[in-house]
Amino acid sequence: FPSHDSSVWGGGYGGAQSNVIDYVTIATTGNATDFGDLTVARNRLASCSSSTRGVWAGGNNSSTTNYNIIDYVTISTAGNAVDFGDLLQTVFGLAGCSNSTRGLFGAGSSPSNTNVINYITIASVGNSTDFGDLNQQVQEPGACASSTRGVWGGGYGGAQSNVIDYVTIATTGNATDFGDLTAARGYLGGCSSSTRGIFGGGYDTAYVNIIDYITIASAGNATDFGDLLTGTGYIAACSSTVRGVFGGGATNVTTVNTLQYITIASTGNAQDFGDLTVTRSALAACSNAHGGL
């Protein structure tokens, strides 16, 4: 049964569009358990969360069907997602982050690349509101947050990007440059403790196993953390304040259901955690104990 320190993993593509939501308890290791279903099967969506709710936004179902859907679950209670409202635009390839109050969704393609940031109040329901703009128009960045700052890194905008941007979540306005990733890449995952942001995986000319970290309260370039189990892009990530977990994605060989974890306060390579219930890439994950809470 979902508990504090739980993560939920929704959507993705594994030969067909998925509406599956799985959950795991981050402090343990083991295989995921079925939680319920999204309102619409889709991939290339984004997620964020408070300590009670998990939210998914955007995504697409094919090359021609893009979504502005926002849906949510109560993380402590397994079950199907419920409609929350709509994004400002139909968009896929976006990334989400949050503190305990606000959820932010930035970047993506709709169908051309965008720098728009939408925000919601997680405890309510309704349509998103314009927050401001990122410094780059990209799809498939990674994102993470502290309770104060939301951070996006990387992405693809005609070329792979190494740019890291940040905003102050409690205000609205355009992003400020933070620094650079250790390597330009898109299709990566992001997660965080209250102090460190982690960016893992991605794609440049091939899928990469790079894990970088930043200190969210400062600005500056990312530092090498270690490696994922294998080069993986279209990967999802979420965290507690202690552990970051990466799941699913595409490797240079196949699509995977692998879950792998790191201890955020240290450095080192990822370790095997278990497996998702369904093999899929381009999914999105969130938790009720991440560093933005």
PDB file of C-alpha atoms in Angstrom:
ATOM      1  CA  PHE A   1       0.000   0.000   0.000  1.00  0.00           C
ATOM      2  CA  PRO A   2       1.428   3.430  -0.867  1.00  0.00           C
ATOM      3  CA  SER A   3       3.056   5.121   2.127  1.00  0.00           C
ATOM      4  CA  HIS A   4       5.173   8.131   2.950  1.00  0.00           C
ATOM      5  CA  ASP A   5       8.355   7.889   0.889  1.00  0.00           C
ATOM      6  CA  SER A   6       6.376   6.511  -2.056  1.00  0.00           C
ATOM      7  CA  SER A   7       6.931   7.216  -5.733  1.00  0.00           C
ATOM      8  CA  VAL A   8       4.434   6.859  -8.560  1.00  0.00           C
ATOM      9  CA  TRP A   9       5.369   6.226 -12.191  1.00  0.00           C
ATOM     10  CA  GLY A  10       2.843   7.008 -14.926  1.00  0.00           C
ATOM     11  CA  GLY A  11       2.428   6.622 -18.673  1.00  0.00           C
ATOM     12  CA  GLY A  12       5.095   5.867 -21.250  1.00  0.00           C
ATOM     13  CA  TYR A  13       5.490   3.833 -24.402  1.00  0.00           C
ATOM     14  CA  GLY A  14       6.396   0.159 -24.629  1.00  0.00           C
ATOM     15  CA  GLY A  15       5.108  -0.963 -28.022  1.00  0.00           C
ATOM     16  CA  ALA A  16       1.830   0.800 -27.262  1.00  0.00           C
ATOM     17  CA  GLN A  17       0.901   3.886 -25.292  1.00  0.00           C
ATOM     18  CA  SER A  18       0.609   3.122 -21.591  1.00  0.00           C
ATOM     19  CA  ASN A  19      -1.830   4.418 -18.987  1.00  0.00           C
ATOM     20  CA  VAL A  20      -0.196   2.361 -16.208  1.00  0.00           C
ATOM     21  CA  ILE A  21       0.671   3.961 -12.865  1.00  0.00           C
ATOM     22  CA  ASP A  22       3.083   1.954 -10.655  1.00  0.00           C
ATOM     23  CA  TYR A  23       4.392   2.698  -7.183  1.00  0.00           C
ATOM     24  CA  VAL A  24       7.414   1.797  -5.087  1.00  0.00           C
ATOM     25  CA  THR A  25       8.596   2.746  -1.602  1.00  0.00           C
ATOM     26  CA  ILE A  26      11.838   4.641  -2.143  1.00  0.00           C
ATOM     27  CA  ALA A  27      13.517   3.636   1.149  1.00  0.00           C
ATOM     28  CA  THR A  28      13.348  -0.058   0.230  1.00  0.00           C
ATOM     29  CA  THR A  29      14.251  -1.958  -2.916  1.00  0.00           C
ATOM     30  CA  GLY A  30      12.041  -4.286  -4.907  1.00  0.00           C
ATOM     31  CA  ASN A  31       9.695  -4.447  -7.854  1.00  0.00           C
ATOM     32  CA  ALA A  32       6.925  -1.919  -8.455  1.00  0.00           C
ATOM     33  CA  THR A  33       3.256  -2.597  -7.707  1.00  0.00           C
ATOM     34  CA  ASP A  34       0.304  -1.516  -9.851  1.00  0.00           C
ATOM     35  CA  PHE A  35      -1.326   1.673  -8.528  1.00  0.00           C
ATOM     36  CA  GLY A  36      -4.006   2.443 -11.143  1.00  0.00           C
ATOM     37  CA  ASP A  37      -4.352   4.136 -14.521  1.00  0.00           C
ATOM     38  CA  LEU A  38      -3.965   7.604 -16.001  1.00  0.00           C
ATOM     39  CA  THR A  39      -7.079   9.175 -17.537  1.00  0.00           C
ATOM     40  CA  VAL A  40      -5.495   8.840 -21.004  1.00  0.00           C
ATOM     41  CA  ALA A  41      -2.690   6.538 -22.196  1.00  0.00           C
ATOM     42  CA  ARG A  42       0.210   8.711 -23.339  1.00  0.00           C
ATOM     43  CA  ASN A  43       3.968   9.181 -23.302  1.00  0.00           C
ATOM     44  CA  ARG A  44       6.414  12.106 -23.185  1.00  0.00           C
ATOM     45  CA  LEU A  45       4.455  13.637 -20.299  1.00  0.00           C
ATOM     46  CA  ALA A  46       5.699  15.406 -17.147  1.00  0.00           C
ATOM     47  CA  SER A  47       5.013  14.961 -13.449  1.00  0.00           C
ATOM     48  CA  CYS A  48       5.230  16.855 -10.154  1.00  0.00           C
ATOM     49  CA  SER A  49       3.881  16.335  -6.657  1.00  0.00           C
ATOM     50  CA  SER A  50       3.115  17.575  -3.178  1.00  0.00           C
ATOM     51  CA  SER A  51       3.231  15.382  -0.070  1.00  0.00           C
ATOM     52  CA  THR A  52      -0.303  14.203  -0.890  1.00  0.00           C
ATOM     53  CA  ARG A  53      -0.911  14.476  -4.639  1.00  0.00           C
ATOM     54  CA  GLY A  54       0.907  13.271  -7.747  1.00  0.00           C
ATOM     55  CA  VAL A  55       0.180  15.173 -10.965  1.00  0.00           C
ATOM     56  CA  TRP A  56       0.872  14.372 -14.653  1.00  0.00           C
ATOM     57  CA  ALA A  57       0.569  16.877 -17.493  1.00  0.00           C
ATOM     58  CA  GLY A  58       0.778  16.961 -21.271  1.00  0.00           C
ATOM     59  CA  GLY A  59       2.138  14.181 -23.447  1.00  0.00           C
ATOM     60  CA  ASN A  60       1.286  12.654 -26.775  1.00  0.00           C
ATOM     61  CA  ASN A  61      -0.273   9.506 -28.185  1.00  0.00           C
ATOM     62  CA  SER A  62       1.056   9.594 -31.726  1.00  0.00           C
ATOM     63  CA  SER A  63       2.857  11.921 -34.069  1.00  0.00           C
ATOM     64  CA  THR A  64      -0.359  13.929 -34.506  1.00  0.00           C
ATOM     65  CA  THR A  65      -2.172  13.722 -31.139  1.00  0.00           C
ATOM     66  CA  ASN A  66      -0.765  15.967 -28.425  1.00  0.00           C
ATOM     67  CA  TYR A  67      -2.451  16.651 -25.090  1.00  0.00           C
ATOM     68  CA  ASN A  68      -3.024  19.499 -22.649  1.00  0.00           C
ATOM     69  CA  ILE A  69      -4.407  17.065 -20.060  1.00  0.00           C
ATOM     70  CA  ILE A  70      -3.536  17.423 -16.372  1.00  0.00           C
ATOM     71  CA  ASP A  71      -4.588  14.540 -14.103  1.00  0.00           C
ATOM     72  CA  TYR A  72      -3.790  13.609 -10.520  1.00  0.00           C
ATOM     73  CA  VAL A  73      -3.827  10.893  -7.886  1.00  0.00           C
ATOM     74  CA  THR A  74      -3.790  10.892  -4.097  1.00  0.00           C
ATOM     75  CA  ILE A  75      -0.468   9.140  -3.484  1.00  0.00           C
ATOM     76  CA  SER A  76      -1.544   7.489  -0.209  1.00  0.00           C
ATOM     77  CA  THR A  77      -4.483   5.749  -1.907  1.00  0.00           C
ATOM     78  CA  ALA A  78      -4.051   3.453  -4.899  1.00  0.00           C
ATOM     79  CA  GLY A  79      -6.544   4.087  -7.695  1.00  0.00           C
ATOM     80  CA  ASN A  80      -7.066   5.684 -11.067  1.00  0.00           C
ATOM     81  CA  ALA A  81      -6.127   9.278 -11.863  1.00  0.00           C
ATOM     82  CA  VAL A  82      -8.756  12.027 -11.915  1.00  0.00           C
ATOM     83  CA  ASP A  83      -8.963  15.052 -14.220  1.00  0.00           C
ATOM     84  CA  PHE A  84      -7.288  18.159 -12.761  1.00  0.00           C
ATOM     85  CA  GLY A  85      -7.610  20.682 -15.613  1.00  0.00           C
ATOM     86  CA  ASP A  86      -5.680  21.709 -18.711  1.00  0.00           C
ATOM     87  CA  LEU A  87      -2.312  23.186 -19.616  1.00  0.00           C
ATOM     88  CA  LEU A  88      -2.203  26.466 -21.549  1.00  0.00           C
ATOM     89  CA  GLN A  89      -1.350  24.507 -24.706  1.00  0.00           C
ATOM     90  CA  THR A  90      -1.099  20.968 -25.992  1.00  0.00           C
ATOM     91  CA  VAL A  91       2.517  20.003 -25.374  1.00  0.00           C
ATOM     92  CA  PHE A  92       4.756  16.944 -25.093  1.00  0.00           C
ATOM     93  CA  GLY A  93       8.377  16.494 -24.053  1.00  0.00           C
ATOM     94  CA  LEU A  94       8.000  18.894 -21.112  1.00  0.00           C
ATOM     95  CA  ALA A  95       9.469  18.527 -17.603  1.00  0.00           C
ATOM     96  CA  GLY A  96       7.892  19.197 -14.206  1.00  0.00           C
ATOM     97  CA  CYS A  97       9.029  20.153 -10.706  1.00  0.00           C
ATOM     98  CA  SER A  98       7.375  21.461  -7.562  1.00  0.00           C
ATOM     99  CA  ASN A  99       7.478  22.588  -3.985  1.00  0.00           C
ATOM    100  CA  SER A 100       4.712  21.757  -1.509  1.00  0.00           C
ATOM    101  CA  THR A 101       2.335  24.303  -3.030  1.00  0.00           C
ATOM    102  CA  ARG A 102       3.027  24.898  -6.704  1.00  0.00           C
ATOM    103  CA  GLY A 103       3.732  22.598  -9.607  1.00  0.00           C
ATOM    104  CA  LEU A 104       5.632  23.932 -12.627  1.00  0.00           C
ATOM    105  CA  PHE A 105       5.757  22.451 -16.119  1.00  0.00           C
ATOM    106  CA  GLY A 106       8.310  23.864 -18.559  1.00  0.00           C
ATOM    107  CA  ALA A 107       9.642  23.404 -22.090  1.00  0.00           C
ATOM    108  CA  GLY A 108       8.384  20.791 -24.583  1.00  0.00           C
ATOM    109  CA  SER A 109       7.082  20.789 -28.127  1.00  0.00           C
ATOM    110  CA  SER A 110       3.650  21.915 -29.242  1.00  0.00           C
ATOM    111  CA  PRO A 111       4.595  20.892 -31.976  1.00  0.00           C
ATOM    112  CA  SER A 112       7.498  23.357 -32.316  1.00  0.00           C
ATOM    113  CA  ASN A 113       9.812  23.652 -29.321  1.00  0.00           C
ATOM    114  CA  THR A 114       8.652  26.013 -26.588  1.00  0.00           C
ATOM    115  CA  ASN A 115      10.154  27.776 -23.567  1.00  0.00           C
ATOM    116  CA  VAL A 116       6.803  28.340 -21.804  1.00  0.00           C
ATOM    117  CA  ILE A 117       6.458  27.543 -18.086  1.00  0.00           C
ATOM    118  CA  ASN A 118       2.957  26.722 -16.773  1.00  0.00           C
ATOM    119  CA  TYR A 119       2.099  26.520 -13.079  1.00  0.00           C
ATOM    120  CA  ILE A 120      -0.668  25.027 -10.964  1.00  0.00           C
ATOM    121  CA  THR A 121      -1.627  25.068  -7.303  1.00  0.00           C
ATOM    122  CA  ILE A 122      -1.385  21.364  -6.515  1.00  0.00           C
ATOM    123  CA  ALA A 123      -3.965  21.295  -3.705  1.00  0.00           C
ATOM    124  CA  SER A 124      -6.681  22.714  -5.971  1.00  0.00           C
ATOM    125  CA  VAL A 125      -7.955  21.724  -9.403  1.00  0.00           C
ATOM    126  CA  GLY A 126      -8.167  23.900 -12.494  1.00  0.00           C
ATOM    127  CA  ASN A 127      -6.268  25.014 -15.549  1.00  0.00           C
ATOM    128  CA  SER A 128      -2.631  26.065 -15.435  1.00  0.00           C
ATOM    129  CA  THR A 129      -1.467  29.693 -15.451  1.00  0.00           C
ATOM    130  CA  ASP A 130       1.435  31.273 -17.308  1.00  0.00           C
ATOM    131  CA  PHE A 131       4.544  31.559 -15.111  1.00  0.00           C
ATOM    132  CA  GLY A 132       7.144  32.916 -17.537  1.00  0.00           C
ATOM    133  CA  ASP A 133       9.711  31.547 -19.978  1.00  0.00           C
ATOM    134  CA  LEU A 134      12.855  29.456 -19.878  1.00  0.00           C
ATOM    135  CA  ASN A 135      15.973  30.809 -21.605  1.00  0.00           C
ATOM    136  CA  GLN A 136      15.838  28.112 -24.271  1.00  0.00           C
ATOM    137  CA  GLN A 137      13.189  26.515 -26.460  1.00  0.00           C
ATOM    138  CA  VAL A 138      13.750  22.796 -25.983  1.00  0.00           C
ATOM    139  CA  GLN A 139      11.962  19.512 -25.522  1.00  0.00           C
ATOM    140  CA  GLU A 140      12.874  16.683 -23.132  1.00  0.00           C
ATOM    141  CA  PRO A 141      14.929  18.469 -20.458  1.00  0.00           C
ATOM    142  CA  GLY A 142      15.200  17.161 -16.897  1.00  0.00           C
ATOM    143  CA  ALA A 143      13.823  19.133 -13.949  1.00  0.00           C
ATOM    144  CA  CYS A 144      14.100  19.183 -10.149  1.00  0.00           C
ATOM    145  CA  ALA A 145      13.453  21.541  -7.260  1.00  0.00           C
ATOM    146  CA  SER A 146      14.184  22.654  -3.740  1.00  0.00           C
ATOM    147  CA  SER A 147      11.412  24.291  -1.733  1.00  0.00           C
ATOM    148  CA  THR A 148      12.534  27.616  -3.222  1.00  0.00           C
ATOM    149  CA  ARG A 149      13.884  26.993  -6.721  1.00  0.00           C
ATOM    150  CA  GLY A 150      12.778  25.056  -9.766  1.00  0.00           C
ATOM    151  CA  VAL A 151      15.596  23.974 -12.095  1.00  0.00           C
ATOM    152  CA  TRP A 152      15.594  22.631 -15.685  1.00  0.00           C
ATOM    153  CA  GLY A 153      18.673  21.155 -17.369  1.00  0.00           C
ATOM    154  CA  GLY A 154      19.485  20.001 -20.886  1.00  0.00           C
ATOM    155  CA  GLY A 155      17.005  19.230 -23.627  1.00  0.00           C
ATOM    156  CA  TYR A 156      16.901  19.133 -27.392  1.00  0.00           C
ATOM    157  CA  GLY A 157      16.321  22.251 -29.468  1.00  0.00           C
ATOM    158  CA  GLY A 158      17.781  21.408 -32.874  1.00  0.00           C
ATOM    159  CA  ALA A 159      20.945  20.379 -31.055  1.00  0.00           C
ATOM    160  CA  GLN A 160      21.466  18.861 -27.630  1.00  0.00           C
ATOM    161  CA  SER A 161      21.690  21.490 -24.871  1.00  0.00           C
ATOM    162  CA  ASN A 162      23.830  21.736 -21.725  1.00  0.00           C
ATOM    163  CA  VAL A 163      21.974  24.797 -20.366  1.00  0.00           C
ATOM    164  CA  ILE A 164      20.645  24.828 -16.782  1.00  0.00           C
ATOM    165  CA  ASP A 165      17.961  27.440 -15.942  1.00  0.00           C
ATOM    166  CA  TYR A 166      16.211  28.202 -12.666  1.00  0.00           C
ATOM    167  CA  VAL A 167      13.211  30.108 -11.330  1.00  0.00           C
ATOM    168  CA  THR A 168      11.947  31.059  -7.882  1.00  0.00           C
ATOM    169  CA  ILE A 169       8.826  28.924  -7.506  1.00  0.00           C
ATOM    170  CA  ALA A 170       6.848  31.280  -5.238  1.00  0.00           C
ATOM    171  CA  THR A 171       7.026  34.144  -7.742  1.00  0.00           C
ATOM    172  CA  THR A 172       6.363  34.310 -11.476  1.00  0.00           C
ATOM    173  CA  GLY A 173       8.784  35.476 -14.140  1.00  0.00           C
ATOM    174  CA  ASN A 174      11.365  34.326 -16.621  1.00  0.00           C
ATOM    175  CA  ALA A 175      14.160  31.897 -15.805  1.00  0.00           C
ATOM    176  CA  THR A 176      17.733  32.859 -14.955  1.00  0.00           C
ATOM    177  CA  ASP A 177      20.824  31.056 -16.220  1.00  0.00           C
ATOM    178  CA  PHE A 178      22.238  28.670 -13.589  1.00  0.00           C
ATOM    179  CA  GLY A 179      25.201  27.079 -15.394  1.00  0.00           C
ATOM    180  CA  ASP A 180      25.871  24.069 -17.611  1.00  0.00           C
ATOM    181  CA  LEU A 181      25.597  20.294 -17.419  1.00  0.00           C
ATOM    182  CA  THR A 182      28.832  18.312 -17.746  1.00  0.00           C
ATOM    183  CA  ALA A 183      27.648  17.135 -21.185  1.00  0.00           C
ATOM    184  CA  ALA A 184      24.995  18.435 -23.577  1.00  0.00           C
ATOM    185  CA  ARG A 185      22.074  16.040 -23.823  1.00  0.00           C
ATOM    186  CA  GLY A 186      18.295  15.743 -23.938  1.00  0.00           C
ATOM    187  CA  TYR A 187      15.828  13.030 -22.918  1.00  0.00           C
ATOM    188  CA  LEU A 188      17.249  12.914 -19.364  1.00  0.00           C
ATOM    189  CA  GLY A 189      15.656  12.661 -15.905  1.00  0.00           C
ATOM    190  CA  GLY A 190      15.912  14.985 -12.912  1.00  0.00           C
ATOM    191  CA  CYS A 191      15.345  14.609  -9.167  1.00  0.00           C
ATOM    192  CA  SER A 192      16.565  16.264  -5.972  1.00  0.00           C
ATOM    193  CA  SER A 193      17.039  16.394  -2.233  1.00  0.00           C
ATOM    194  CA  SER A 194      16.432  19.709  -0.506  1.00  0.00           C
ATOM    195  CA  THR A 195      19.972  20.790  -1.422  1.00  0.00           C
ATOM    196  CA  ARG A 196      21.184  18.802  -4.451  1.00  0.00           C
ATOM    197  CA  GLY A 197      19.735  18.477  -7.907  1.00  0.00           C
ATOM    198  CA  ILE A 198      20.528  15.356  -9.929  1.00  0.00           C
ATOM    199  CA  PHE A 199      20.357  14.933 -13.716  1.00  0.00           C
ATOM    200  CA  GLY A 200      20.772  11.403 -15.069  1.00  0.00           C
ATOM    201  CA  GLY A 201      20.874   9.685 -18.440  1.00  0.00           C
ATOM    202  CA  GLY A 202      19.887  11.223 -21.746  1.00  0.00           C
ATOM    203  CA  TYR A 203      20.829  11.135 -25.390  1.00  0.00           C
ATOM    204  CA  ASP A 204      23.473  12.871 -27.474  1.00  0.00           C
ATOM    205  CA  THR A 205      24.683  10.770 -30.425  1.00  0.00           C
ATOM    206  CA  ALA A 206      23.833   7.694 -28.337  1.00  0.00           C
ATOM    207  CA  TYR A 207      22.126   7.067 -25.006  1.00  0.00           C
ATOM    208  CA  VAL A 208      24.434   8.037 -22.132  1.00  0.00           C
ATOM    209  CA  ASN A 209      24.883   6.841 -18.524  1.00  0.00           C
ATOM    210  CA  ILE A 210      26.025  10.211 -17.135  1.00  0.00           C
ATOM    211  CA  ILE A 211      24.779  11.407 -13.733  1.00  0.00           C
ATOM    212  CA  ASP A 212      25.497  15.065 -12.820  1.00  0.00           C
ATOM    213  CA  TYR A 213      24.698  17.052  -9.704  1.00  0.00           C
ATOM    214  CA  ILE A 214      24.302  20.692  -8.714  1.00  0.00           C
ATOM    215  CA  THR A 215      23.839  22.544  -5.433  1.00  0.00           C
ATOM    216  CA  ILE A 216      20.422  24.117  -5.989  1.00  0.00           C
ATOM    217  CA  ALA A 217      20.881  27.146  -3.698  1.00  0.00           C
ATOM    218  CA  SER A 218      23.965  28.302  -5.602  1.00  0.00           C
ATOM    219  CA  ALA A 219      24.573  28.747  -9.308  1.00  0.00           C
ATOM    220  CA  GLY A 220      27.326  27.142 -11.324  1.00  0.00           C
ATOM    221  CA  ASN A 221      28.168  24.235 -13.558  1.00  0.00           C
ATOM    222  CA  ALA A 222      27.186  20.659 -12.752  1.00  0.00           C
ATOM    223  CA  THR A 223      29.696  18.145 -11.379  1.00  0.00           C
ATOM    224  CA  ASP A 224      30.037  14.471 -12.262  1.00  0.00           C
ATOM    225  CA  PHE A 225      28.196  12.209  -9.786  1.00  0.00           C
ATOM    226  CA  GLY A 226      28.662   8.752 -11.292  1.00  0.00           C
ATOM    227  CA  ASP A 227      26.995   6.513 -13.854  1.00  0.00           C
ATOM    228  CA  LEU A 228      23.665   4.820 -14.437  1.00  0.00           C
ATOM    229  CA  LEU A 229      23.702   1.040 -14.920  1.00  0.00           C
ATOM    230  CA  THR A 230      23.741   1.619 -18.681  1.00  0.00           C
ATOM    231  CA  GLY A 231      23.222   4.456 -21.149  1.00  0.00           C
ATOM    232  CA  THR A 232      19.515   5.319 -20.956  1.00  0.00           C
ATOM    233  CA  GLY A 233      17.319   8.111 -22.298  1.00  0.00           C
ATOM    234  CA  TYR A 234      13.594   8.862 -22.161  1.00  0.00           C
ATOM    235  CA  ILE A 235      14.116   7.994 -18.477  1.00  0.00           C
ATOM    236  CA  ALA A 236      11.981   9.077 -15.517  1.00  0.00           C
ATOM    237  CA  ALA A 237      13.298  10.100 -12.103  1.00  0.00           C
ATOM    238  CA  CYS A 238      11.984  10.978  -8.668  1.00  0.00           C
ATOM    239  CA  SER A 239      13.346  11.069  -5.137  1.00  0.00           C
ATOM    240  CA  SER A 240      13.039  11.224  -1.408  1.00  0.00           C
ATOM    241  CA  THR A 241      15.328  13.603   0.434  1.00  0.00           C
ATOM    242  CA  VAL A 242      17.817  10.709   0.660  1.00  0.00           C
ATOM    243  CA  ARG A 243      17.521   8.602  -2.504  1.00  0.00           C
ATOM    244  CA  GLY A 244      17.032   9.331  -6.170  1.00  0.00           C
ATOM    245  CA  VAL A 245      15.400   6.641  -8.300  1.00  0.00           C
ATOM    246  CA  PHE A 246      15.574   6.410 -12.104  1.00  0.00           C
ATOM    247  CA  GLY A 247      13.204   4.132 -13.979  1.00  0.00           C
ATOM    248  CA  GLY A 248      12.288   2.826 -17.405  1.00  0.00           C
ATOM    249  CA  GLY A 249      13.631   4.391 -20.565  1.00  0.00           C
ATOM    250  CA  ALA A 250      15.354   3.403 -23.789  1.00  0.00           C
ATOM    251  CA  THR A 251      18.889   2.079 -24.073  1.00  0.00           C
ATOM    252  CA  ASN A 252      21.009   1.670 -27.191  1.00  0.00           C
ATOM    253  CA  VAL A 253      19.626  -1.882 -27.374  1.00  0.00           C
ATOM    254  CA  THR A 254      16.031  -1.929 -26.126  1.00  0.00           C
ATOM    255  CA  THR A 255      13.323  -0.408 -23.936  1.00  0.00           C
ATOM    256  CA  VAL A 256      13.675  -1.346 -20.243  1.00  0.00           C
ATOM    257  CA  ASN A 257      11.655  -1.669 -17.034  1.00  0.00           C
ATOM    258  CA  THR A 258      14.708  -1.227 -14.807  1.00  0.00           C
ATOM    259  CA  LEU A 259      14.584   0.829 -11.600  1.00  0.00           C
ATOM    260  CA  GLN A 260      17.946   2.030 -10.240  1.00  0.00           C
ATOM    261  CA  TYR A 261      18.867   4.253  -7.320  1.00  0.00           C
ATOM    262  CA  ILE A 262      21.515   6.545  -5.908  1.00  0.00           C
ATOM    263  CA  THR A 263      22.152   8.129  -2.499  1.00  0.00           C
ATOM    264  CA  ILE A 264      21.882  11.836  -3.294  1.00  0.00           C
ATOM    265  CA  ALA A 265      24.225  13.167  -0.573  1.00  0.00           C
ATOM    266  CA  SER A 266      27.108  11.010  -1.814  1.00  0.00           C
ATOM    267  CA  THR A 267      28.553  10.353  -5.249  1.00  0.00           C
ATOM    268  CA  GLY A 268      28.865   7.042  -7.064  1.00  0.00           C
ATOM    269  CA  ASN A 269      27.236   4.765  -9.571  1.00  0.00           C
ATOM    270  CA  ALA A 270      23.569   3.767  -9.527  1.00  0.00           C
ATOM    271  CA  GLN A 271      22.523   0.392  -8.086  1.00  0.00           C
ATOM    272  CA  ASP A 272      19.721  -1.926  -9.106  1.00  0.00           C
ATOM    273  CA  PHE A 273      16.431  -1.251  -7.280  1.00  0.00           C
ATOM    274  CA  GLY A 274      13.947  -3.586  -9.018  1.00  0.00           C
ATOM    275  CA  ASP A 275      11.605  -3.451 -12.000  1.00  0.00           C
ATOM    276  CA  LEU A 276       8.519  -1.564 -13.114  1.00  0.00           C
ATOM    277  CA  THR A 277       5.438  -3.690 -13.834  1.00  0.00           C
ATOM    278  CA  VAL A 278       5.550  -2.688 -17.521  1.00  0.00           C
ATOM    279  CA  THR A 279       8.531  -2.080 -19.807  1.00  0.00           C
ATOM    280  CA  ARG A 280       8.257   1.490 -21.083  1.00  0.00           C
ATOM    281  CA  SER A 281      10.125   4.666 -21.964  1.00  0.00           C
ATOM    282  CA  ALA A 282       9.086   8.345 -21.967  1.00  0.00           C
ATOM    283  CA  LEU A 283       7.159   7.953 -18.688  1.00  0.00           C
ATOM    284  CA  ALA A 284       7.074  10.440 -15.780  1.00  0.00           C
ATOM    285  CA  ALA A 285       7.497   9.974 -12.041  1.00  0.00           C
ATOM    286  CA  CYS A 286       6.995  11.890  -8.799  1.00  0.00           C
ATOM    287  CA  SER A 287       6.982  11.216  -5.052  1.00  0.00           C
ATOM    288  CA  ASN A 288       5.489  12.409  -1.775  1.00  0.00           C
ATOM    289  CA  ALA A 289       8.886  12.979  -0.130  1.00  0.00           C
ATOM    290  CA  HIS A 290      11.084  14.850  -2.640  1.00  0.00           C
ATOM    291  CA  GLY A 291      13.456  17.684  -1.948  1.00  0.00           C
ATOM    292  CA  GLY A 292      11.020  20.436  -2.858  1.00  0.00           C
ATOM    293  CA  LEU A 293       8.688  19.601   0.043  1.00  0.00           C
TER     294      LEU A 293
END
